[in-house]
Tab-separated table of C-alpha atoms in Angstrom:
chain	number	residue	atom	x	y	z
A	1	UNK	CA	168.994	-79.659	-40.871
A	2	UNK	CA	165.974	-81.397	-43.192
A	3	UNK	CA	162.604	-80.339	-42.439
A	4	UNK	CA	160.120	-83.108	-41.494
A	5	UNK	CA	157.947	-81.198	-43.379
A	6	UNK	CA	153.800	-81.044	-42.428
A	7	UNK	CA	152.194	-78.718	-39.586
A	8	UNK	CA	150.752	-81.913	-38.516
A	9	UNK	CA	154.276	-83.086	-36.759
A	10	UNK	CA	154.037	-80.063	-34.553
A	11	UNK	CA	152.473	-80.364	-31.174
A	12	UNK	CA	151.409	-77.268	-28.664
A	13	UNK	CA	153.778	-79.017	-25.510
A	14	UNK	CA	156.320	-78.171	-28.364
A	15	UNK	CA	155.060	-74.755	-28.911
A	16	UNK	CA	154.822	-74.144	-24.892
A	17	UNK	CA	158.099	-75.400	-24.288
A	18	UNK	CA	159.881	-73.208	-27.143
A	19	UNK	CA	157.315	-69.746	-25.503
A	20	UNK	CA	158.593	-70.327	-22.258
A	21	UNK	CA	162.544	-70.997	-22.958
A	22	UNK	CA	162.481	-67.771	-24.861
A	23	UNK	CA	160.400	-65.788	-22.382
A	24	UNK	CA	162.709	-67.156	-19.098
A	25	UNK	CA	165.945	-67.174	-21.443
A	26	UNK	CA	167.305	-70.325	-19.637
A	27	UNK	CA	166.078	-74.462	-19.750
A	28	UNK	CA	166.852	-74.341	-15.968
A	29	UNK	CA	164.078	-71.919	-15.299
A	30	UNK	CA	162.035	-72.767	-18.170
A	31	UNK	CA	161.790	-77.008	-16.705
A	32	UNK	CA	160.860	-75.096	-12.771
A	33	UNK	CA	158.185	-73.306	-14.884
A	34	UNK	CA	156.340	-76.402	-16.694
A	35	UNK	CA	157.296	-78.856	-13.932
A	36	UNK	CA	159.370	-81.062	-16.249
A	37	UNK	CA	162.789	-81.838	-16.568
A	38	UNK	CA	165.435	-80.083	-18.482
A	39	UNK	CA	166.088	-82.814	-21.075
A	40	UNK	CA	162.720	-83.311	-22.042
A	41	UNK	CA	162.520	-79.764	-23.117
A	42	UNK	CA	165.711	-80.149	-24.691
A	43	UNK	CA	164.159	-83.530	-26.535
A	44	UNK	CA	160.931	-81.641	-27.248
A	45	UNK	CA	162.965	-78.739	-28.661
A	46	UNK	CA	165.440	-80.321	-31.294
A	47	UNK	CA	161.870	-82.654	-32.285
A	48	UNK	CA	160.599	-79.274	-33.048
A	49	UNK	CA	163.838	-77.924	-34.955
A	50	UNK	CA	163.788	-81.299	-36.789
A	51	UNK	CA	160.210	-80.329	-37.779
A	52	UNK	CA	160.675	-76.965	-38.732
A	53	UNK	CA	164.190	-77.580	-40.791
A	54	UNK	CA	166.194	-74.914	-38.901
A	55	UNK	CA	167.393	-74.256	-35.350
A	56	UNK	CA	165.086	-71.713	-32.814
A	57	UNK	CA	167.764	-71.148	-29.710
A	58	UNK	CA	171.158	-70.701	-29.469
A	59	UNK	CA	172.782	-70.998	-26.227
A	60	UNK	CA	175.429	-68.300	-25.192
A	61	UNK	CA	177.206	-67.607	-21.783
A	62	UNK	CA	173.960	-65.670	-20.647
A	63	UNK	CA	171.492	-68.562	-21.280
A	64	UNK	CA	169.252	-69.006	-24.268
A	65	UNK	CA	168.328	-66.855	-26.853
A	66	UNK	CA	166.150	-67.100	-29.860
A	67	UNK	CA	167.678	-67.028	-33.711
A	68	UNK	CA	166.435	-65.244	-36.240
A	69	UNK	CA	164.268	-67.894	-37.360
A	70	UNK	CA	163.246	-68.298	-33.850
A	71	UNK	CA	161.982	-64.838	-33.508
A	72	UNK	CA	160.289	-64.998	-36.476
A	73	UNK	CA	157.984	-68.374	-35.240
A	74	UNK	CA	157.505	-67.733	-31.972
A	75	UNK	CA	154.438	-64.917	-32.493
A	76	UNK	CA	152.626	-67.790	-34.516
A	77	UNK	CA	153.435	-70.263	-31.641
A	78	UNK	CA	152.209	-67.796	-28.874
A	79	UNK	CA	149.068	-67.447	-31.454
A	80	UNK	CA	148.833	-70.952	-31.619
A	81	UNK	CA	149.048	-71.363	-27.674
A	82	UNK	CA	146.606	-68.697	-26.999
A	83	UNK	CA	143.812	-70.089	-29.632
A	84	UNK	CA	143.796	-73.573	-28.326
A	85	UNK	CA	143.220	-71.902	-24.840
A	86	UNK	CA	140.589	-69.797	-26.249
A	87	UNK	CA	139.239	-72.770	-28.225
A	88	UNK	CA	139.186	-74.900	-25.169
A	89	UNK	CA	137.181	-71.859	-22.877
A	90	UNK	CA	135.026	-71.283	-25.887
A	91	UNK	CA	133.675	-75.111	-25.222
A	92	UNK	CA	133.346	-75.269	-21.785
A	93	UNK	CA	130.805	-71.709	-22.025
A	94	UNK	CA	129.331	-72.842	-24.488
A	95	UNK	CA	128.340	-76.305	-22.614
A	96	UNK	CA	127.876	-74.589	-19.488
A	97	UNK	CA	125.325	-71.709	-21.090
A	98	UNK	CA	127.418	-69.087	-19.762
A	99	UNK	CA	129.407	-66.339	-21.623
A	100	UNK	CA	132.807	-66.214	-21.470
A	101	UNK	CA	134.493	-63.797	-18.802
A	102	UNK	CA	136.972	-61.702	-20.462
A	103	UNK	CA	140.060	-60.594	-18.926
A	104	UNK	CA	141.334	-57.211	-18.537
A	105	UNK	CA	144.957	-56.875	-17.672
A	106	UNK	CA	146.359	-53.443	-16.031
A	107	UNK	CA	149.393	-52.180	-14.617
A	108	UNK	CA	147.202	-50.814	-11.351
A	109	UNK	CA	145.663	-52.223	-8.674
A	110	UNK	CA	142.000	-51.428	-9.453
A	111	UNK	CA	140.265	-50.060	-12.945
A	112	UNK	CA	141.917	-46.621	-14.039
A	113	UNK	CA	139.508	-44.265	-13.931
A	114	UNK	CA	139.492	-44.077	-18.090
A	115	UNK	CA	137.845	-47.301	-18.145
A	116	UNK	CA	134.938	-46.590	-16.432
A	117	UNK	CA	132.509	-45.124	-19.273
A	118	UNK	CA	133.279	-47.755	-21.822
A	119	UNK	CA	132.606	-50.632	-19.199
A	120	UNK	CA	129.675	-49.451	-18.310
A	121	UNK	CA	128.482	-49.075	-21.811
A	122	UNK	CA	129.784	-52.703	-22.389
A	123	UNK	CA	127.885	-53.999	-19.704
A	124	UNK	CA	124.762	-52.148	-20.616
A	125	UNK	CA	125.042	-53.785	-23.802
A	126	UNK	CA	125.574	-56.998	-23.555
A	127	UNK	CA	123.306	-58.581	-20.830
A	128	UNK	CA	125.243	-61.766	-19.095
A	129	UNK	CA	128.702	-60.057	-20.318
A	130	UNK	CA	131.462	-60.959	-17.657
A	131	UNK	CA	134.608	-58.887	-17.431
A	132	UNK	CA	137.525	-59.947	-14.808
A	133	UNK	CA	140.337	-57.400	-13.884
A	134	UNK	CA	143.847	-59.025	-13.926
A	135	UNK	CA	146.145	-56.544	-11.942
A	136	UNK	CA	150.323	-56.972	-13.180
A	137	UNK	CA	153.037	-55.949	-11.175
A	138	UNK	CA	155.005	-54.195	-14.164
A	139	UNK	CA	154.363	-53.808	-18.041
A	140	UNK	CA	156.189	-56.471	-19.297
A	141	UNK	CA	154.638	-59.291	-17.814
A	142	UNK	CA	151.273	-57.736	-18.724
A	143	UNK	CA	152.829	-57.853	-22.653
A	144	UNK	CA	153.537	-60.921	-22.146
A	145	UNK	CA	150.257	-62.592	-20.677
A	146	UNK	CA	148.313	-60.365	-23.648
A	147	UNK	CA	150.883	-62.042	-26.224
A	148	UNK	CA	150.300	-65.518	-24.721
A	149	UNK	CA	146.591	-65.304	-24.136
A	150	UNK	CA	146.058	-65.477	-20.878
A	151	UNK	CA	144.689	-62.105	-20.884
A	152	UNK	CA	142.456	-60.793	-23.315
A	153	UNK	CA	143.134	-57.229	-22.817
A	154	UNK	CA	145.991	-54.822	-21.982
A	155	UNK	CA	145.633	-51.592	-20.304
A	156	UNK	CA	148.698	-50.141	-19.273
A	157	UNK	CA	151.529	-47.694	-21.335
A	158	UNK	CA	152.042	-47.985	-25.368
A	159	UNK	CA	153.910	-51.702	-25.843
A	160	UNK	CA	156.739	-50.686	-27.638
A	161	UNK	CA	157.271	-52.746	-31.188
A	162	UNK	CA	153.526	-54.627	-30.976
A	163	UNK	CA	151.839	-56.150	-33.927
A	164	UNK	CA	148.396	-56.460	-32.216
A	165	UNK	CA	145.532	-53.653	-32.363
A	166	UNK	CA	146.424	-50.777	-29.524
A	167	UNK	CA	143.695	-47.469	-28.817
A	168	UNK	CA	144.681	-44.499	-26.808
A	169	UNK	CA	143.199	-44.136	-23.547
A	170	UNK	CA	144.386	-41.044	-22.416
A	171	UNK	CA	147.851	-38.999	-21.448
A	172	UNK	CA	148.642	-39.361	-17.472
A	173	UNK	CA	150.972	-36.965	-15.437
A	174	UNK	CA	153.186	-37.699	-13.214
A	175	UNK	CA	153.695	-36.157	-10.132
A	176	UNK	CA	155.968	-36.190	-6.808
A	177	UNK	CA	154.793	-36.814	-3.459
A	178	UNK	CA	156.387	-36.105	-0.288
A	179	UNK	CA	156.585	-35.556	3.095
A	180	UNK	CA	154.625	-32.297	4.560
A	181	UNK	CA	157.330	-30.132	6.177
A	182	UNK	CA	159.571	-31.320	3.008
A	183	UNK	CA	160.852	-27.911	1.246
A	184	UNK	CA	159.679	-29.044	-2.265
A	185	UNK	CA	155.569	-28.657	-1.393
A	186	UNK	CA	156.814	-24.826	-1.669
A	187	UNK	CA	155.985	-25.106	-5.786
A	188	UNK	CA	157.743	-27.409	-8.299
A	189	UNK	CA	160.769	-29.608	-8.973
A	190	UNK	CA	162.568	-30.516	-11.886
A	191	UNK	CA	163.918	-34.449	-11.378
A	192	UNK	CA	167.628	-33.326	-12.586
A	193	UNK	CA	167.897	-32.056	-9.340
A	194	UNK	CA	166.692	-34.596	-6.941
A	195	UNK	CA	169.504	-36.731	-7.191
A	196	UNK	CA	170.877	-36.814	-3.819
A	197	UNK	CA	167.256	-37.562	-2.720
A	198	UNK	CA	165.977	-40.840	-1.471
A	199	UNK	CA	162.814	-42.694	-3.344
A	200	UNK	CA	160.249	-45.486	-3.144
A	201	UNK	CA	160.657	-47.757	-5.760
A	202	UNK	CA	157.825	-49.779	-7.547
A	203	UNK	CA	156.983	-51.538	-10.390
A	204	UNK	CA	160.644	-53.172	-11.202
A	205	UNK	CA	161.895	-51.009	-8.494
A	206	UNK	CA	165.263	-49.018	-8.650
A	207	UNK	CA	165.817	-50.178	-12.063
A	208	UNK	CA	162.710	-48.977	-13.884
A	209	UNK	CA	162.577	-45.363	-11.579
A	210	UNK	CA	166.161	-45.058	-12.847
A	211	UNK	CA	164.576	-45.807	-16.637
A	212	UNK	CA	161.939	-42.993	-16.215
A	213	UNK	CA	164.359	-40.576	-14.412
A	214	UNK	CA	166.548	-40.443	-18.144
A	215	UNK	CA	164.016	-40.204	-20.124
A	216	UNK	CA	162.775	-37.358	-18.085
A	217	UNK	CA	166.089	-36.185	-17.584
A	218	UNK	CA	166.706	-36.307	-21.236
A	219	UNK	CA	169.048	-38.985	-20.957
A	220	UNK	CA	171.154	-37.578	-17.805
A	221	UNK	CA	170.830	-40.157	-16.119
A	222	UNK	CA	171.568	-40.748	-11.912
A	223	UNK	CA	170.899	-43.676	-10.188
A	224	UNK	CA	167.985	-43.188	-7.663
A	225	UNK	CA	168.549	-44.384	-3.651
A	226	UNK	CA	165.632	-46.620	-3.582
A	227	UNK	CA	165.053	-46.318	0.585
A	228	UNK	CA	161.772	-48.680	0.394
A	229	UNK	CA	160.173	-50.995	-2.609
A	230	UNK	CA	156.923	-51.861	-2.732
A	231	UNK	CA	154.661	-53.593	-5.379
A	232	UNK	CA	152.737	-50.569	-6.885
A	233	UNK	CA	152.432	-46.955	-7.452
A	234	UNK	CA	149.490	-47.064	-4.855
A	235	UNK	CA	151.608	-48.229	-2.334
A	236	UNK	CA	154.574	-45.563	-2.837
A	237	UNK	CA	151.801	-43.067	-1.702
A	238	UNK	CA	152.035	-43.190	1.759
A	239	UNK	CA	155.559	-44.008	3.020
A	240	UNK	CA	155.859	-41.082	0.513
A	241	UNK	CA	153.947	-38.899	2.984
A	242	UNK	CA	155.504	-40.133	5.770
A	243	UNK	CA	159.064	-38.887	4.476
A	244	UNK	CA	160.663	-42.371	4.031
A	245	UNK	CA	161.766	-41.417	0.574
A	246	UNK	CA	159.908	-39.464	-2.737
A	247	UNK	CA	157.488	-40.742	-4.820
A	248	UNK	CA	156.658	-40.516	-8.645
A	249	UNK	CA	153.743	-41.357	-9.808
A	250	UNK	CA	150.580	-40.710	-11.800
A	251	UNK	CA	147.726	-38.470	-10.405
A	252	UNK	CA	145.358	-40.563	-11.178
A	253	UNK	CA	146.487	-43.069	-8.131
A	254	UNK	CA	146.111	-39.956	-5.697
A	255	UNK	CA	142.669	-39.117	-4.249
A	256	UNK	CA	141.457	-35.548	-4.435
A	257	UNK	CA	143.253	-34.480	-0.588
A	258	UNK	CA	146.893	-36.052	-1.877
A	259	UNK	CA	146.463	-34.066	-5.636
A	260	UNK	CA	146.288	-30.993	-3.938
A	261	UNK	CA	149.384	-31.598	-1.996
A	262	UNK	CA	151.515	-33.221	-4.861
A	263	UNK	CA	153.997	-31.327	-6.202
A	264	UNK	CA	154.306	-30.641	-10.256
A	265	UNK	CA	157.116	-31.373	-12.298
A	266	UNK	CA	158.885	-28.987	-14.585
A	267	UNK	CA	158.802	-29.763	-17.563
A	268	UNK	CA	155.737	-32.063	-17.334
A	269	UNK	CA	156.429	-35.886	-17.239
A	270	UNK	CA	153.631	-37.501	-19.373
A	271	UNK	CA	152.539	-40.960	-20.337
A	272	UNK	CA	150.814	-42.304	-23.240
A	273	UNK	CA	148.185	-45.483	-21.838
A	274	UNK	CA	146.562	-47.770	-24.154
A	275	UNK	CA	144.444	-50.579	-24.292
A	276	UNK	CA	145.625	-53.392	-26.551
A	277	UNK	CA	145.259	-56.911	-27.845
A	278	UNK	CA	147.434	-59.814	-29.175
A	279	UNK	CA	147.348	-60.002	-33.382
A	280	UNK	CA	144.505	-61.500	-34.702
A	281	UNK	CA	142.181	-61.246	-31.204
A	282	UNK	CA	138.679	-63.022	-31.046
A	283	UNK	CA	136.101	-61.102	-31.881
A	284	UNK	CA	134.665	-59.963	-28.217
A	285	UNK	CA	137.886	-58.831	-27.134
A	286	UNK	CA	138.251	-56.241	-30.453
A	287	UNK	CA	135.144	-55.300	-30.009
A	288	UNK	CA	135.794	-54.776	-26.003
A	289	UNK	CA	138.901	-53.002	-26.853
A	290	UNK	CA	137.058	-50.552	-29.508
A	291	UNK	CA	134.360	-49.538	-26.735
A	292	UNK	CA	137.032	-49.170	-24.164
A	293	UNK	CA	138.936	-46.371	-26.372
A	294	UNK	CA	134.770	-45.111	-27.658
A	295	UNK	CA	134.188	-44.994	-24.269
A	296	UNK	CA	137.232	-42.634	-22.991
A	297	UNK	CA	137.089	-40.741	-26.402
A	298	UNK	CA	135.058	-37.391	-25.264
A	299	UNK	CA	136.753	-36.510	-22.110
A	300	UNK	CA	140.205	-38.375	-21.655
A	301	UNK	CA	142.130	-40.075	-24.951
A	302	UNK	CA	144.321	-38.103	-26.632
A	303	UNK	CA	143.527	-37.766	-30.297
A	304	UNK	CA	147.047	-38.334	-31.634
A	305	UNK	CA	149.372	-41.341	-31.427
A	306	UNK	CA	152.390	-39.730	-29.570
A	307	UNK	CA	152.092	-38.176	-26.717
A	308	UNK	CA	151.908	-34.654	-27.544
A	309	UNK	CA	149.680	-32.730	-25.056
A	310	UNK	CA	148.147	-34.111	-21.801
A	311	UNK	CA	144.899	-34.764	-23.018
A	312	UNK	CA	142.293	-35.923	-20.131
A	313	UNK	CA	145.307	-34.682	-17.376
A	314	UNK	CA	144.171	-32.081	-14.806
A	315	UNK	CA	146.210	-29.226	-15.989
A	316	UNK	CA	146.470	-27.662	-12.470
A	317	UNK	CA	146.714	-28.236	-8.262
A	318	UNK	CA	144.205	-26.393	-6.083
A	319	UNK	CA	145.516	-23.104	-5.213
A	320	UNK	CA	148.253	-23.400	-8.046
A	321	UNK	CA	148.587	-21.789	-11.467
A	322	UNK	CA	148.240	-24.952	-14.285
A	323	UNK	CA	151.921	-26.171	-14.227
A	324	UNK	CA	152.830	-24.856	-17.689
A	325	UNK	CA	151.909	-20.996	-17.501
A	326	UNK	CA	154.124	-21.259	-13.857
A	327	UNK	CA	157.414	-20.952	-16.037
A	328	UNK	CA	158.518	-20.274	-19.697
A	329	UNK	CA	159.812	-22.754	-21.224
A	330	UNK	CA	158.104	-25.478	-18.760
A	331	UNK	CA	157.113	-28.465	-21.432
A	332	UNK	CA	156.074	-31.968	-21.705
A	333	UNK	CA	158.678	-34.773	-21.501
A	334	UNK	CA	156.907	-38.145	-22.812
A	335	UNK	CA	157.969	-41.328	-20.604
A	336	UNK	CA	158.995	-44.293	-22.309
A	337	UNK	CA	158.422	-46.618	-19.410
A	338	UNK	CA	158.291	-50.256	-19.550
A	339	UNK	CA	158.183	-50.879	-16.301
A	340	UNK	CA	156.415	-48.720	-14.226
């Protein structure tokens, strides 16, 4: 294939079209998505390959997928995406007098806790300074809005393989929660032997529970019986309580009555969160990210890039020993969790 070579030939529909084929992985969804038809995507694309000099997707039995050279282009085209957007709010402020509002995405429903001391201190600083919380049902899509620009900021758990800027916030625990008269509230549970148990799914449901059960399980995994799903860890809480099924999740969701009921895990089942931004961010939103981390430095972020000790985690339950002095040999399992 010749190159029609000169940047000038490319267009951003091109750009958007090629983003959103490779993030849906089929034309079908990809036209529902931009509200065009499927061959004007495909007539868009193969202008594009023309340009460029080599092809971007391949089609296999699965749907579309990007080649090498794809993969390689597409983080300039999401770059490319996300500064025009930028470049178009920019103008519009800047006409209007106002600031622009930057966008924090999270994996919550509300601002983790963490947060709190570095917004304030952002605020503080920078009279007229808007911030907007953008809450994602699961990490990926909160990757992918940060990648694309559409948020400015990601607060959620490590991104696995990102080339943008990413601070530790802190280390969260996880921790069960059941019903009352259930037998585990008697002290702690290890998750290799809940697996004839029902749970409440959330955040990709059954199939990201079943992803944090084997890492926690160190790979043995069992398929969870998702009785209920809902959208967040928030909302596991109290069917949890209720006894419709168990639920995992962080103790930072829980209010101060449900920590002192939860019940620990052995070994611990930890969580690195971060904040991050795309590659080459505007300057507010590096800055915003830097006081963010500043901000949770003295009392919550974890001073090391894994997720070796649970830093800023409440080491202990009301009326309980700290988890870890309970039992020798109870450690810390890191979660690798992209969707929850």
């Amino acid at each position: 294939m010749e190159p029609n070579h000169g940047a000038g030939n490319l267009s951003l529909r091109q750009l958007e079209y090629l983003v959103t084929v490779a993030r849906e992985g089929r034309l079908t969804r990809a036209a529902e998505k931009l509200h065009v038809t499927e061959p004007t995507i495909s007539q868009q694309l193969r202008a594009l390959e023309r340009t460029i000099g080599t092809p971007l997707l391949e089609r296999h039995p699965d749907g579309v997928r990007p080649t090498g050279p794809g993969e390689a282009f597409l983080p300039y085209a999401r770059s490319a995406l996300r500064c025009a957007h930028e470049a178009a709010t920019a103008a519009r402020a800047a006409a209007s007098g106002t600031c622009r509002t930057l966008r924090i995405g999270t994996v919550r429903a509300g601002l983790p806790g963490v947060l709190l001391p570095g917004v304030r201190q952002w605020v503080a600083s920078r009279p007229g300074t808007s911030l907007a919380l953008r809450p994602f049902g699961d990490s990926r899509s909160l990757q992918e809005s940060v990648a694309a620009g559409t948020v400015d900021l990601g607060v959620g758990p490590r991104p696995v393989g990102w080339t943008g800027t990413i601070h530790t916030l802190c280390t969260e625990e996880y921790v069960l929660v059941c019903a009352d008269d259930d037998p585990l509230r008697e002290g702690e549970a290890r998750l290799e032997d809940l697996a004839d148990r029902r749970w409440i799914g959330y955040g990709g449901v059954g199939r990201s529970l079943g992803d944090v059960l084997a890492d926690a399980c160190g790979g043995r995994r069992f398929r969870p019986r998702v009785a209920l799903e809902v959208a967040q860890a928030e909302a596991a809480v109290a069917p949890a309580a209720q006894g419709v099924g168990l639920a995992l999740v962080p103790r930072d969701v829980l209010d101060a009555e449900q920590r002192r009921s939860a019940v620990p895990l052995v070994p611990r089942l930890l969580r690195e969160i971060t904040v991050y931004t795309a590659p080459h961010p505007p300057a507010d939103a590096a800055a915003c990210s830097e006081a963010l981390a500043a901000g949770a430095l003295p009392s919550h972020a974890s001073q090391h890039s894994g997720v070796p000790e649970a830093a800023g985690v409440d080491r202990g339950v009301e009326g309980r020993a700290p988890v870890g002095q309970r039992r020798k040999g109870s450690t810390a399992t890191a979660v690798n969790s992209r969707e929850m």
